[in-house]
Coordinates of C-alpha atoms in Angstrom, one line a residue:
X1353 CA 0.0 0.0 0.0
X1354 CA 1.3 3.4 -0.7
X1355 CA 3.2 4.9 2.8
X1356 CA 1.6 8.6 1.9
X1357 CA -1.9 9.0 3.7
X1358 CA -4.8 8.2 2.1
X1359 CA -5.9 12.4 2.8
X1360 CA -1.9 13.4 2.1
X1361 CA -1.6 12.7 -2.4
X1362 CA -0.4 16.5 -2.5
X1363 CA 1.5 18.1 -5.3
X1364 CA 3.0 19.9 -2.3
X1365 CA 3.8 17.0 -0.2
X1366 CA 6.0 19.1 1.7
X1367 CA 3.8 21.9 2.4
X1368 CA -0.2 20.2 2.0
X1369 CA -2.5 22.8 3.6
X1370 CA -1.8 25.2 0.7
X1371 CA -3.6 22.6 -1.4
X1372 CA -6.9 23.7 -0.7
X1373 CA -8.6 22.4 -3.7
X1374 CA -7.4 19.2 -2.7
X1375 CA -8.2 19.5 1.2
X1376 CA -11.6 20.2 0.0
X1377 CA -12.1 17.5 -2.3
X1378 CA -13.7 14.8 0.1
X1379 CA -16.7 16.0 0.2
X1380 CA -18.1 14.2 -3.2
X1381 CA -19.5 11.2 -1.5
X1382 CA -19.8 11.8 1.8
X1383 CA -21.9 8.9 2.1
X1384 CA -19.0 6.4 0.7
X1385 CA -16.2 8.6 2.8
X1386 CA -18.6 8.0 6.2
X1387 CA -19.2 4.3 5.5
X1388 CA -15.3 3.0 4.7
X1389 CA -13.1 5.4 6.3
X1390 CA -11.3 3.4 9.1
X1391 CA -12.2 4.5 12.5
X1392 CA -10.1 5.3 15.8
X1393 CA -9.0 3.2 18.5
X1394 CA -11.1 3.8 21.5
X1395 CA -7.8 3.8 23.6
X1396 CA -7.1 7.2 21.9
X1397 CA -10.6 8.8 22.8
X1398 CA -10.2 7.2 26.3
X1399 CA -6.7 8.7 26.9
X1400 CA -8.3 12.5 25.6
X1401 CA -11.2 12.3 27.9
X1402 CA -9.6 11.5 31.0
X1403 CA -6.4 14.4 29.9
X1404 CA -9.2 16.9 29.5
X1405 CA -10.1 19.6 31.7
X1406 CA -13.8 19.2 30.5
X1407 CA -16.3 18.0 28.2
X1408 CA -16.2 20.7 25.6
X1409 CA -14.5 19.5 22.9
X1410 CA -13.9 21.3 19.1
X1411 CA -13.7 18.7 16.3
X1412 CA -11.6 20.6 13.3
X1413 CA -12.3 19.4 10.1
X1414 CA -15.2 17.2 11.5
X1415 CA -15.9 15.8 8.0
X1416 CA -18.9 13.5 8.6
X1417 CA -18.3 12.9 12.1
X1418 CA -16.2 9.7 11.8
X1419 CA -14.0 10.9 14.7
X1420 CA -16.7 13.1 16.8
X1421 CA -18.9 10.2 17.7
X1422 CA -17.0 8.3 20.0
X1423 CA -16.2 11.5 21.7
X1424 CA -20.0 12.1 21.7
X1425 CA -20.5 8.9 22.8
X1426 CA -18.0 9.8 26.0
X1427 CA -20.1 12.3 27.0
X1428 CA -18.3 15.3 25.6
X1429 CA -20.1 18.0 24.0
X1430 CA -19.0 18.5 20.5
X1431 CA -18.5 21.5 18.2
X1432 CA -17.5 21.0 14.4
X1433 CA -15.8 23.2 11.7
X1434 CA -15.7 21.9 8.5
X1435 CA -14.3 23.7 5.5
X1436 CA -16.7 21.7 3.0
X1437 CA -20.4 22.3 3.4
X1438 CA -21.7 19.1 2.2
X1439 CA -20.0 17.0 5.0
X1440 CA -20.7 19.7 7.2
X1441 CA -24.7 18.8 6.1
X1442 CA -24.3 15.0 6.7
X1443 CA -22.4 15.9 10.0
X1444 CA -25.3 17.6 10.7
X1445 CA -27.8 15.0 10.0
X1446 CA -26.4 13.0 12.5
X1447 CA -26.9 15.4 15.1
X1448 CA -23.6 17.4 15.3
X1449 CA -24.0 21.2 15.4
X1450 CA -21.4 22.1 12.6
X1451 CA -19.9 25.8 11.1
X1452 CA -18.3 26.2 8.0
X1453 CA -15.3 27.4 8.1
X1454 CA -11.5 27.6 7.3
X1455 CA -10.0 27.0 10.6
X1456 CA -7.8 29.8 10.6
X1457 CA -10.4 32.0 9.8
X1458 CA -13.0 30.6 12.2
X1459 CA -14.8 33.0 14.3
X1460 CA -15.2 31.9 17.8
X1461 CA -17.9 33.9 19.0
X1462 CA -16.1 33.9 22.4
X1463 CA -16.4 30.8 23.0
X1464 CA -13.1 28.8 24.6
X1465 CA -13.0 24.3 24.9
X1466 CA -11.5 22.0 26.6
X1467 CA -9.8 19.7 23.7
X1468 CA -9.8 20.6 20.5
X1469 CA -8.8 17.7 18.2
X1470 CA -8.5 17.0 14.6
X1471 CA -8.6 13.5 12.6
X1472 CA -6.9 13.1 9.5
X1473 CA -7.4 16.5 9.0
X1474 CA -4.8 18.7 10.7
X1475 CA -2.1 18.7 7.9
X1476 CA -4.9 20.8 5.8
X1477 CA -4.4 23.5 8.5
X1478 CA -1.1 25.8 8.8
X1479 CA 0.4 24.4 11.5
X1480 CA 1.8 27.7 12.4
X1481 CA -1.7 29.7 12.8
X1482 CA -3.5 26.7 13.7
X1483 CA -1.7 26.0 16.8
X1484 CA -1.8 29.9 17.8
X1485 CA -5.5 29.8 17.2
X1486 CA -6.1 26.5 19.0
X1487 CA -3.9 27.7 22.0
X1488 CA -6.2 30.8 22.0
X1489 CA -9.2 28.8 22.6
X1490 CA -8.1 26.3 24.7
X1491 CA -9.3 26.9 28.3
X1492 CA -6.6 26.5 30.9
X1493 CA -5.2 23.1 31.0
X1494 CA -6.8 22.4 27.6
X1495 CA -5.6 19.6 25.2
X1496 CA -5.4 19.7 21.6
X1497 CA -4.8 16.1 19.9
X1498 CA -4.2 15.8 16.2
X1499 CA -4.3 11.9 14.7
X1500 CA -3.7 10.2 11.5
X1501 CA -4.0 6.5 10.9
X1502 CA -1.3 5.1 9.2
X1503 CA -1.7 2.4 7.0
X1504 CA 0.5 -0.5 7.5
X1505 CA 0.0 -3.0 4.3
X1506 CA 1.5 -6.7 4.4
X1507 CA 5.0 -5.8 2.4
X1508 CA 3.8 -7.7 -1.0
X1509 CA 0.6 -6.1 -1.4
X1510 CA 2.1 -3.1 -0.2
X1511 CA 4.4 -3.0 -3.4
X1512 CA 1.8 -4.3 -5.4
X1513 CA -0.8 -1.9 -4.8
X1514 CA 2.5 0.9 -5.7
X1515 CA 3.1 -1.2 -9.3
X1516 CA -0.7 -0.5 -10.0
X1517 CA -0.3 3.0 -9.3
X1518 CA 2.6 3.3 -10.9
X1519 CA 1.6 2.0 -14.2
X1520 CA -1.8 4.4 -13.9
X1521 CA -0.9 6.9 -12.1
X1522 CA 2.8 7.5 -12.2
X1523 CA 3.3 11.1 -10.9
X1524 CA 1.7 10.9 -7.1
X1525 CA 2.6 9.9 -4.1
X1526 CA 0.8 6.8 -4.3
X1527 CA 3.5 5.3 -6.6
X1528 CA 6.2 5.2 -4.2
X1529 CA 7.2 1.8 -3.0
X1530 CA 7.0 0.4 0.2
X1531 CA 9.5 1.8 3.3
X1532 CA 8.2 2.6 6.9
X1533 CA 5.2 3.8 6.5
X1534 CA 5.8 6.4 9.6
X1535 CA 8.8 8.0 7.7
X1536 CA 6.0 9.3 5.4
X1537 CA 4.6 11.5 7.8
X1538 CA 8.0 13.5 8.6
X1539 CA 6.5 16.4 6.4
X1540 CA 3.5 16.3 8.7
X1541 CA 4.9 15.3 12.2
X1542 CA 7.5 17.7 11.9
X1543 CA 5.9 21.1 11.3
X1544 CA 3.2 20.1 13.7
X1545 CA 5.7 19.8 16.6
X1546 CA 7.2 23.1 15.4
X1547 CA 3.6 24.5 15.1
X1548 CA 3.0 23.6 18.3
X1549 CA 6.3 24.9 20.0
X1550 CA 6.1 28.1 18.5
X1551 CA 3.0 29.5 20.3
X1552 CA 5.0 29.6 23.5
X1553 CA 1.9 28.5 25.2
X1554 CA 1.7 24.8 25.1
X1555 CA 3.6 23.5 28.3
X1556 CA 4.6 20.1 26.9
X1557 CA 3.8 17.9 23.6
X1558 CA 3.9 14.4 23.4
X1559 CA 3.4 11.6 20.9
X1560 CA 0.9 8.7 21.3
X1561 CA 1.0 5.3 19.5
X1562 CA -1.9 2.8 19.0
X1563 CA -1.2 -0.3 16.8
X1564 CA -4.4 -1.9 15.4
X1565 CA -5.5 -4.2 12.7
X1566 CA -8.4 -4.0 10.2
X1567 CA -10.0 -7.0 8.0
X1568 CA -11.0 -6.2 4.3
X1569 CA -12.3 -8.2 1.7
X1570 CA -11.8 -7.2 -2.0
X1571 CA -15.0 -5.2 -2.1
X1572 CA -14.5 -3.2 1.1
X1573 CA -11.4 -2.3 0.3
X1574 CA -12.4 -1.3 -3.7
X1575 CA -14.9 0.9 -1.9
X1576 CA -12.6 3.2 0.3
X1577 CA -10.2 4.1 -2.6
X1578 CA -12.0 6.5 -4.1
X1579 CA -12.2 8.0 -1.0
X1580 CA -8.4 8.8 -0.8
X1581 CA -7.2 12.6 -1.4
X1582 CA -7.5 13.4 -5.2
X1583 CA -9.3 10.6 -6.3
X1584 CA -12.7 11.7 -6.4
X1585 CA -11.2 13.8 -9.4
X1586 CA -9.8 11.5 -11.5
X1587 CA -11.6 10.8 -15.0
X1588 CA -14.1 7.5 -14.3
X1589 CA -11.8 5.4 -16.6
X1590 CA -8.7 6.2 -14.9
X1591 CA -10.6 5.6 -11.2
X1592 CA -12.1 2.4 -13.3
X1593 CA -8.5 1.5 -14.4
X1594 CA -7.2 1.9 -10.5
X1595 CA -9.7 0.0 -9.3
X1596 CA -9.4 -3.0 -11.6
X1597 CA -5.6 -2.9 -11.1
X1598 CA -6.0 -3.0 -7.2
X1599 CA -8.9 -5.5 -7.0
X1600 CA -6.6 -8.1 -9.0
X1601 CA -3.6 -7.3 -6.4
X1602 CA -6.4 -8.1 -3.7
X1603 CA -7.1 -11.5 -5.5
X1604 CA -4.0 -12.6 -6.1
X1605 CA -3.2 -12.1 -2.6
X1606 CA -6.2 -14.4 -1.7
X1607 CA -8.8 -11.9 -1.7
X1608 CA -9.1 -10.5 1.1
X1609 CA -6.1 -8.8 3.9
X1610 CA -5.6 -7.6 6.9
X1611 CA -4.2 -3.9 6.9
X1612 CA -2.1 -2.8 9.8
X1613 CA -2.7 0.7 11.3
X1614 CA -0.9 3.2 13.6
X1615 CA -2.8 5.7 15.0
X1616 CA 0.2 8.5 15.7
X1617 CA -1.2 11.4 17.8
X1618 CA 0.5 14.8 19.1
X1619 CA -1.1 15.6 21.8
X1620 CA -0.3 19.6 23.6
X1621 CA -1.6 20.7 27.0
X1622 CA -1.7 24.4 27.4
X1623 CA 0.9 25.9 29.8
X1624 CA 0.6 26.4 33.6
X1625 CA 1.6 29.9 32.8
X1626 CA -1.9 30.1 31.2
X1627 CA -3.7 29.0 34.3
X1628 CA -6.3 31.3 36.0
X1629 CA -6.9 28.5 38.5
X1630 CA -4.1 29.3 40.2
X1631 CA -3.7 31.1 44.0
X1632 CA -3.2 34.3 44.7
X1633 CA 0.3 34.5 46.4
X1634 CA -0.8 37.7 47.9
X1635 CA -3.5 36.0 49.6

């Protein structure tokens, strides 16, 4: 399987939030993105919650809601901001109160949350401004928690999913051969962190692992590609031609395959030089 994202096929791999037409591409079929886009380990919502000051949380980029709901489901009161409007309408229709928006041009309204997190989504986002604007509306103590799941292909399928793309579509990302899939996300890791450590007001970052597994048969798998970055606007006989090409990999490996996932967070915890908790000394 390519080692670039699914969300990440950018012309500007080293700089993707300033492909906007791209970062607002996945909005085509929300219906397909919502049903096959993998989900997040439950470890990772629990290990928010519980760092949380509170229950307010800010979901940016909430898409359909694929990473809100278990946070809804924790008890946590849930605010989206979605760039595109039509999975900000089938956020919606699952009961999500969602504004569209560009993150860094989001207007508050005044009001501050507790986490603010972001899945698959925050390499769309400056990391500069988006860090400054998330540590503005963090309350004291807040968390903000950024994830991507990594894909993690068995090493022959891996490369043979990377032939197909290859021989139809030769100049992205998703033609690279196999190598660590983690070493993909450099581009993305690293000007997070810097993001981050910029502001000044985050007191410490650290980085969370969760290693998972997914099954997928031929057809389950066929039906989350054109869900990847960019491919919702590739001509039907090229997406045709991709699909065929990966669906005979998928056979020739036995038809169905069990795809390994990281989930790689950075998770930031505003400063106790932001605290308004704190004593008075003079008291």
């Amino acid at each position: 399987m390519p080692t670039i994202p699914p969300s990440t096929p950018s012309p500007t791999p080293r700089a993707p939030h300033r492909a906007r037409r791209l970062a607002e591409s996945f909005g085509a079929d929300p219906e397909r993105y919502d049903r096959t886009r993998p989900r997040y380990p439950q470890q990772l919502v629990d290990r928010i919650v519980a760092s949380a000051p509170g229950p307010d949380v800010l979901d940016v980029g909430i898409g359909t809601g694929v990473a809100a709901r278990p946070f809804k489901a924790a008890g946590c009161r849930v605010l989206g901001v979605e760039v595109d409007a039509r999975m900000a309408a089938f956020a919606r229709a699952e009961g999500f109160d969602v504004e569209v928006a560009k993150f860094e041009e989001w207007h508050p309204a005044g009001r501050t949350f507790d986490a603010i997190i972001a899945g698959q989504t925050w390499h769309w986002i400056d990391p500069a401004a988006g860090a400054a604007k998330a540590a503005e509306l963090l309350q004291p103590g807040g968390l903000l928690a950024v994830f991507w799941n990594v894909q993690q292909a068995p090493p022959e399928l891996a490369q043979a999913f990377s032939d197909v793309y290859r021989r139809v579509l030769p100049n992205t990302p998703f033609a690279v051969g196999p190598r660590n899939p983690l070493d993909a996300y450099d581009h993305i890791l690293g000007p997070t962190t810097e993001g981050i450590r910029a502001t000044g007001a985050f007191g410490k970052h650290e980085q969370w692992r969760f290693d998972w597994t997914q099954p997928y048969a031929k057809d389950e798998w066929l039906d989350q590609v054109p869900t990847f970055g960019g491919h919702s606007r590739l001509p039907q006989s090229k997406l045709a031609e991709l699909l065929t090409g990966i669906g005979d990999a998928i056979d020739a490996a036995g038809g169905s395959f069990t795809m390994g996932y990281a989930t790689i967070a950075i998770v930031a915890t505003v400063g106790d030089h932001r605290r308004t908790d704190r004593p008075d000394p003079a008291s």
